[in-house]
mmCIF file of C-alpha atoms in Angstrom:
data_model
loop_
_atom_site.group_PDB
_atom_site.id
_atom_site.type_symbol
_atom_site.label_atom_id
_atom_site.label_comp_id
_atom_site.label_asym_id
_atom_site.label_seq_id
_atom_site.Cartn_x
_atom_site.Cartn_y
_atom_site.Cartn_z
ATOM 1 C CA UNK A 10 36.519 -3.752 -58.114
ATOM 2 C CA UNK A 11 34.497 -1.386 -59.882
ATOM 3 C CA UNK A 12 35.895 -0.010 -63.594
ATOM 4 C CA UNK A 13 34.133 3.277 -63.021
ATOM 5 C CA UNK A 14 36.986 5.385 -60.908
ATOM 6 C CA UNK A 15 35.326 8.254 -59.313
ATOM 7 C CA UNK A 16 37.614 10.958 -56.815
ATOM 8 C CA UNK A 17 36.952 11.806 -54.187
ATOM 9 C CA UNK A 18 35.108 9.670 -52.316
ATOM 10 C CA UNK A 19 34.338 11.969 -49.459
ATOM 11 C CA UNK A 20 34.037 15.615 -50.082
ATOM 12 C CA UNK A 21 32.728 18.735 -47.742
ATOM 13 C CA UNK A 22 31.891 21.799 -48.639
ATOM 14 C CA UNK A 23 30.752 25.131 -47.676
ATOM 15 C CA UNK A 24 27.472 27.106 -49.481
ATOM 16 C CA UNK A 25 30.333 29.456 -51.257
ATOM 17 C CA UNK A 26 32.873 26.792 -52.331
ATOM 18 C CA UNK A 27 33.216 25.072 -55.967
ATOM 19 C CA UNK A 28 34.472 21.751 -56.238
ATOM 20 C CA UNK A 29 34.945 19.560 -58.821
ATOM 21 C CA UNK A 30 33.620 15.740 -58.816
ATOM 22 C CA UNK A 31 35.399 13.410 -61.293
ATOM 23 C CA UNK A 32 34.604 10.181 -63.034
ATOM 24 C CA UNK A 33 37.098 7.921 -65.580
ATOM 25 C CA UNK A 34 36.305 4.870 -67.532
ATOM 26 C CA UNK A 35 38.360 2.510 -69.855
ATOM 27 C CA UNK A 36 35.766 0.557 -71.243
ATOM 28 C CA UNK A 37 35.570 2.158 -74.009
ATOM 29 C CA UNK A 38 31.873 3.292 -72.980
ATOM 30 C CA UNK A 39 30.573 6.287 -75.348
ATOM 31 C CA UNK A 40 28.056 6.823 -72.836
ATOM 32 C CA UNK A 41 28.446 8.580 -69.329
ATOM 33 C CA UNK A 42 25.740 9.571 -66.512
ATOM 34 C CA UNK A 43 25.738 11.396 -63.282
ATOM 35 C CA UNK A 44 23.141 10.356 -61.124
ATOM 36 C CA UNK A 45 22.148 11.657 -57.828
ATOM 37 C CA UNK A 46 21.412 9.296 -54.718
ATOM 38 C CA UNK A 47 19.672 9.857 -51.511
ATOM 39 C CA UNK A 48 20.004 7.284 -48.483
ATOM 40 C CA UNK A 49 17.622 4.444 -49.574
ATOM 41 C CA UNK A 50 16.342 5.729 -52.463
ATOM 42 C CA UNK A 51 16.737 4.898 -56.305
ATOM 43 C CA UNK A 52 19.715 6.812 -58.153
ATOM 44 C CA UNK A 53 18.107 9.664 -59.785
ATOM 45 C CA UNK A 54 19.483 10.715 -63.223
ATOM 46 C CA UNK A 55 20.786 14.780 -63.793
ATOM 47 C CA UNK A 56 22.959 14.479 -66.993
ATOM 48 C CA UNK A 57 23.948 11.852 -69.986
ATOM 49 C CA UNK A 58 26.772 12.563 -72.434
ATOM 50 C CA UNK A 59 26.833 10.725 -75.538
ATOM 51 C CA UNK A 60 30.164 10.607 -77.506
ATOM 52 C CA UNK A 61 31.142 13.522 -75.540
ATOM 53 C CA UNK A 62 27.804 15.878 -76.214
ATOM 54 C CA UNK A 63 25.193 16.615 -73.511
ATOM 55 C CA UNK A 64 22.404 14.348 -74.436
ATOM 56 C CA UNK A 65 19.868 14.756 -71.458
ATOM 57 C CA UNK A 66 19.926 17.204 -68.272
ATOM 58 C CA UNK A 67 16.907 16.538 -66.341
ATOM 59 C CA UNK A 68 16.085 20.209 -65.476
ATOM 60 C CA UNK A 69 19.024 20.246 -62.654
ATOM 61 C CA UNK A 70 20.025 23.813 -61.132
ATOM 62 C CA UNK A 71 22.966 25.637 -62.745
ATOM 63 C CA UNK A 72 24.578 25.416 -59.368
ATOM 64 C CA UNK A 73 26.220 22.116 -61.565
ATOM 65 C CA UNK A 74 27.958 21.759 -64.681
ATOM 66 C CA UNK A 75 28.669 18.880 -66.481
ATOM 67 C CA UNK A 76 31.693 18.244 -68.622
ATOM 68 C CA UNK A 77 33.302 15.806 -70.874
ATOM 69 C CA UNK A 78 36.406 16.660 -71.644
ATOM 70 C CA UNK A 79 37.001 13.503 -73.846
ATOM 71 C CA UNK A 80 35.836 9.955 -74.196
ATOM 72 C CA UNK A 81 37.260 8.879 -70.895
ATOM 73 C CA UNK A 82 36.478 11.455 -68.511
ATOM 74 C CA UNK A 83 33.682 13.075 -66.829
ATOM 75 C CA UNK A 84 33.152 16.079 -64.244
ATOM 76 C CA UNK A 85 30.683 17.450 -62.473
ATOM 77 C CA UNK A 86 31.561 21.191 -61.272
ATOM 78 C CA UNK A 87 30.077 22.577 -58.347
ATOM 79 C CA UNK A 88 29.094 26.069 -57.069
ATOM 80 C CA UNK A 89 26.931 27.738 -54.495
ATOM 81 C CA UNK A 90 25.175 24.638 -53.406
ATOM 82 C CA UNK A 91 22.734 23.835 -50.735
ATOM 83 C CA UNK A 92 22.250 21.867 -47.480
ATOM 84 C CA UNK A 93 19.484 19.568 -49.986
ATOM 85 C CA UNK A 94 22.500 18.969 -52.047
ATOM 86 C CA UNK A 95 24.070 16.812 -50.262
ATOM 87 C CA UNK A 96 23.715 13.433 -51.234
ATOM 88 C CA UNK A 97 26.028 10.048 -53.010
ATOM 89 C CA UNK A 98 26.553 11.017 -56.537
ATOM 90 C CA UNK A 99 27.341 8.139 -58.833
ATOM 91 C CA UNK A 100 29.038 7.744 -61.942
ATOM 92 C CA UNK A 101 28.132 5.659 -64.798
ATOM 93 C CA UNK A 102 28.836 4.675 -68.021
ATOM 94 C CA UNK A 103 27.326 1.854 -70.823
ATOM 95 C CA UNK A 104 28.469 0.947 -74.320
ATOM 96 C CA UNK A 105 25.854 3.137 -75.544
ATOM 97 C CA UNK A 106 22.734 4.557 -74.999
ATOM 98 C CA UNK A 107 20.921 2.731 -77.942
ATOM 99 C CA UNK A 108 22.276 -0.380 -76.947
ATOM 100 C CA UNK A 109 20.973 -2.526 -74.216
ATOM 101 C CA UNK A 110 23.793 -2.482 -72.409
ATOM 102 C CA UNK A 111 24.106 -2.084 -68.842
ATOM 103 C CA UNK A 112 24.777 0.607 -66.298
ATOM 104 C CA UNK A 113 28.404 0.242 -64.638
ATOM 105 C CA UNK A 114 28.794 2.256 -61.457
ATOM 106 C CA UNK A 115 31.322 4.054 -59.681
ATOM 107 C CA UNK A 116 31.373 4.046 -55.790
ATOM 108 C CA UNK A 117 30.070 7.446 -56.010
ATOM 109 C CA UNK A 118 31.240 10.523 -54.242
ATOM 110 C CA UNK A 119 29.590 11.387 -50.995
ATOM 111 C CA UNK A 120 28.844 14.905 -51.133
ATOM 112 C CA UNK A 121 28.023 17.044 -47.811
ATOM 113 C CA UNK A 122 27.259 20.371 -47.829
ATOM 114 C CA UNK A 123 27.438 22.514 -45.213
ATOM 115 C CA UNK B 24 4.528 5.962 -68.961
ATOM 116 C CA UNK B 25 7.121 3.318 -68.430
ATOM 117 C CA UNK B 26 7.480 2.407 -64.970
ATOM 118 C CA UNK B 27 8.452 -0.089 -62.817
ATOM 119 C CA UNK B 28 7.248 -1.339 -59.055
ATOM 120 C CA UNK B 29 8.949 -3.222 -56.357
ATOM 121 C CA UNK B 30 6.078 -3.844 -53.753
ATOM 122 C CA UNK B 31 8.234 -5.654 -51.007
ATOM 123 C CA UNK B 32 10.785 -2.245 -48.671
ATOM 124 C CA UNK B 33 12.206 -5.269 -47.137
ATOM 125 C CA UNK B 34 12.765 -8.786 -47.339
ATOM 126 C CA UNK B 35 13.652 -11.297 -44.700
ATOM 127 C CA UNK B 36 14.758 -14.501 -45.132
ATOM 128 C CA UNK B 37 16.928 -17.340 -43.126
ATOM 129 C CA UNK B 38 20.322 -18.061 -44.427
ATOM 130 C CA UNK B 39 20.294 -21.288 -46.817
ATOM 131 C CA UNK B 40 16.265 -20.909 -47.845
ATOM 132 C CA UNK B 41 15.450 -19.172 -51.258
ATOM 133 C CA UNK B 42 15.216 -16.019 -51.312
ATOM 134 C CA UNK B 43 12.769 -13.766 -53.726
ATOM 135 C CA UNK B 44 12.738 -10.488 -54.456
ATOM 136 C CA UNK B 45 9.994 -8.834 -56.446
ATOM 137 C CA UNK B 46 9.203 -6.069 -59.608
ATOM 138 C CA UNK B 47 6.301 -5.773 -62.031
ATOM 139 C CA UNK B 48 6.505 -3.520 -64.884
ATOM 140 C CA UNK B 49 4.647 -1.002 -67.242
ATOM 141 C CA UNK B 50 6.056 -0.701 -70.558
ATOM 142 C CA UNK B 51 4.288 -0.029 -74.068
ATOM 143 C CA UNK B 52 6.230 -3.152 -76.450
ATOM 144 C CA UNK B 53 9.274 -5.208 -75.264
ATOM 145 C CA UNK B 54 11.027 -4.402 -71.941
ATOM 146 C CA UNK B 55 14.136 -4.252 -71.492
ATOM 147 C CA UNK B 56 14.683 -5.062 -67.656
ATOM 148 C CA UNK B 57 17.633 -4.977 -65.352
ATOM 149 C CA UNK B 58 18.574 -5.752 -62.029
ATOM 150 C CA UNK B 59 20.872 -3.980 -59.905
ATOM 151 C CA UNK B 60 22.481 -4.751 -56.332
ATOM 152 C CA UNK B 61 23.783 -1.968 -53.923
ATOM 153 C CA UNK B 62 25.677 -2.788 -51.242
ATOM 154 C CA UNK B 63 26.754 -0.087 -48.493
ATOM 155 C CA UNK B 64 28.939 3.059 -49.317
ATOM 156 C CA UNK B 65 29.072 1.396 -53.255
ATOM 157 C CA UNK B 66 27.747 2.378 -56.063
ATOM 158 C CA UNK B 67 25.238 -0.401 -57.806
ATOM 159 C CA UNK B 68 26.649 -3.226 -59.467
ATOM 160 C CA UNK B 69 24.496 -4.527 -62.821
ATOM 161 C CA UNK B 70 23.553 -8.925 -61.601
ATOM 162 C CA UNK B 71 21.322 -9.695 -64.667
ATOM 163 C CA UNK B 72 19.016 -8.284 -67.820
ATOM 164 C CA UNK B 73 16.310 -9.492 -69.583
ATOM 165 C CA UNK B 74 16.334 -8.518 -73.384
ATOM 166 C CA UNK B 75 14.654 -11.471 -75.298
ATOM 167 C CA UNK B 76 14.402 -15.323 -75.456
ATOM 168 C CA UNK B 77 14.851 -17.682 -72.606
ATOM 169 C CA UNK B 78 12.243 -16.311 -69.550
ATOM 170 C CA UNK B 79 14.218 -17.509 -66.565
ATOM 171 C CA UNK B 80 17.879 -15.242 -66.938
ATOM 172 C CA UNK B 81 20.850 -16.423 -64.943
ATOM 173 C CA UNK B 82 23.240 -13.308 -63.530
ATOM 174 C CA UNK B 83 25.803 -13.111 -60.825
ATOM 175 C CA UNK B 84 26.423 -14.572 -57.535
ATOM 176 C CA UNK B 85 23.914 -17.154 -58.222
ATOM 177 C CA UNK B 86 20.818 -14.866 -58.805
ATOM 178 C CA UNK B 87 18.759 -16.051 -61.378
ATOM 179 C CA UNK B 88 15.567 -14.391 -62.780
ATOM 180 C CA UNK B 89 12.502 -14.695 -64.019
ATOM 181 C CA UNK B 90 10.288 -13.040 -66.842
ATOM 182 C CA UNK B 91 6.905 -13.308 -67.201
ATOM 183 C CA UNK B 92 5.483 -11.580 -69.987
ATOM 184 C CA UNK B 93 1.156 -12.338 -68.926
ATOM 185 C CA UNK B 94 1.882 -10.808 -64.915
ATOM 186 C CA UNK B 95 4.130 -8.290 -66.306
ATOM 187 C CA UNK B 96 6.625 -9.706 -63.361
ATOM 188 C CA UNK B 97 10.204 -9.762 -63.627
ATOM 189 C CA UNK B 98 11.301 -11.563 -59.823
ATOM 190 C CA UNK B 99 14.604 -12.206 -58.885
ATOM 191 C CA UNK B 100 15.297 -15.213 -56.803
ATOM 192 C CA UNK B 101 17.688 -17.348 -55.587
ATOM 193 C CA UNK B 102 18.186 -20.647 -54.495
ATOM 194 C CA UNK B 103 20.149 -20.726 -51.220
ATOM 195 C CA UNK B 104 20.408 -17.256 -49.765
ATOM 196 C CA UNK B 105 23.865 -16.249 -47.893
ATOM 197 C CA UNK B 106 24.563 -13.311 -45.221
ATOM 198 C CA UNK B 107 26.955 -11.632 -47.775
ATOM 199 C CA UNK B 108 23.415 -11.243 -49.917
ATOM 200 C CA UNK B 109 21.972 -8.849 -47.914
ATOM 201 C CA UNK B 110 22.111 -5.396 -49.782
ATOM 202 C CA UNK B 111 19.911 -2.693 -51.686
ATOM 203 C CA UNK B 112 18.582 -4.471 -55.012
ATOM 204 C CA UNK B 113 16.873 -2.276 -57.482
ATOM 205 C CA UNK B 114 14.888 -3.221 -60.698
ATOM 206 C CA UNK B 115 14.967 -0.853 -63.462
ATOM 207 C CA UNK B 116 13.741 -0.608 -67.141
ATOM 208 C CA UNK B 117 14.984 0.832 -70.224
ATOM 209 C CA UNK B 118 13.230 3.289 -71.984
ATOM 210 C CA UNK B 119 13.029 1.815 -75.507
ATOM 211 C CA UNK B 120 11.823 5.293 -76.935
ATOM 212 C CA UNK B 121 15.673 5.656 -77.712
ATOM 213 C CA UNK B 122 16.417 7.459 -75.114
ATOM 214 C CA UNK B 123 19.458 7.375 -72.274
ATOM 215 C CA UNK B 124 16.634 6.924 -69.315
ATOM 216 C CA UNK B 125 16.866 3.697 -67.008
ATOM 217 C CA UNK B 126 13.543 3.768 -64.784
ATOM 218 C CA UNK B 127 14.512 2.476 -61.628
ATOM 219 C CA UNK B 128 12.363 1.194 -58.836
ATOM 220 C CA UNK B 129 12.272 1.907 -54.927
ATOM 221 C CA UNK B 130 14.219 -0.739 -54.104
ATOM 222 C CA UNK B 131 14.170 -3.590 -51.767
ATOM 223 C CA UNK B 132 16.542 -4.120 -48.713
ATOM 224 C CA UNK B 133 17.486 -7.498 -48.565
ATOM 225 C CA UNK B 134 17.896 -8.645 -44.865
ATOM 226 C CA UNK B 135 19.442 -12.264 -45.022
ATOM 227 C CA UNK B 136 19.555 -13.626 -41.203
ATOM 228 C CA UNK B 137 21.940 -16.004 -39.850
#
């Protein structure tokens, strides 16, 4: 069993909807990523928060916004998205980002938009 | 640029014969080199890392692998394959600049046949 929770697994949603993705850890991890998967290809990175501050956000549309509410918890809010959107996005957190610790995944949340 | 390559989309081999999967690597200094396995509908689950010392690096479910620093290689392998084996595996580096980045390859579908 994975020790990255994410909810929901299975969303749908329309071009006009917002949603929220969500992602919880009790590792004690300082450091949390949302990646972005297609089918058969590598996860591809959109945000990092370090001890709760954005860190990195790989140039992704405004049409999502991070959030870290507090150690523990991460979000992904969702608005006006497109058809390309759709995709698994996965959850992750590591003891830190200096450290060479590993990723640990979530199952991910597969995201359809139609 | 750091990068890393997995030559091989798929790999096939019998049930009970070693099994090999491969990645080379670009990195300026000392990599820091992981090994991921994805199995359907999940997110990737962290088998093994190379950081320093001993070149051959035992991980989970029996996967072992190998570093080797002069062909920049960093193959995972495993002794007696098994049907529950066959998955997505991914190599990926860490970007030492300090950074949050892990560099994933393309992946390799393991195909393990009964």
């Amino acid at each position: 069993d994975t020790e990255v929770t994410q909810t929901p697994k299975h969303l749908v949603m329309g071009m006009t909807n917002k949603k929220s993705l969500k992602c919880e850890q009790h590792m004690g991890h300082r450091a949390m990523y949302w990646y972005k998967q297609k089918a058969k290809k590598p996860p591809e990175l959109m945000f990092v928060y370090s001890y709760e501050k954005l860190s990195i956000n790989e140039s992704v549309p405004s049409r999502f916004s991070p959030e870290c509410p507090n150690s523990s918890l991460l979000n992904l809010h969702l608005h006006a998205l497109q058809p390309e959107d759709s995709a698994l996005y996965l959850c992750a957190s590591s003891q830190s980002g200096t450290s060479n610790s590993p990723l640990h995944f979530g199952n991910g949340t597969r995201l359809t938009v139609t | 640029a750091q990068s890393v390559a997995q030559p091989e989309d798929q790999v096939n081999v019998a049930e009970g014969n070693p099994l090999t999967v491969k990645c080379t690597y670009s990195v300026s200094g000392n990599p820091y080199l992981f090994w991921y396995v994805q199995y359907p509908n999940r997110g990737l689950q962290f088998l093994l890392k190379y950081i320093t010392g001993d070149n051959l690096v035992k991980g989970s479910y029996g996967f072992e692998a190998e570093f080797n620093k002069s062909q920049t290689s960093f193959h995972l392998k495993k002794p007696s394959a098994l049907v529950s084996d066959s998955a997505l595996y991914f190599c990926a580096v860490r970007d030492i600049r300090g950074t949050y980045k892990y560099i994933f390859g393309t992946g390799t579908r393991l195909k393990v046949l009964a």
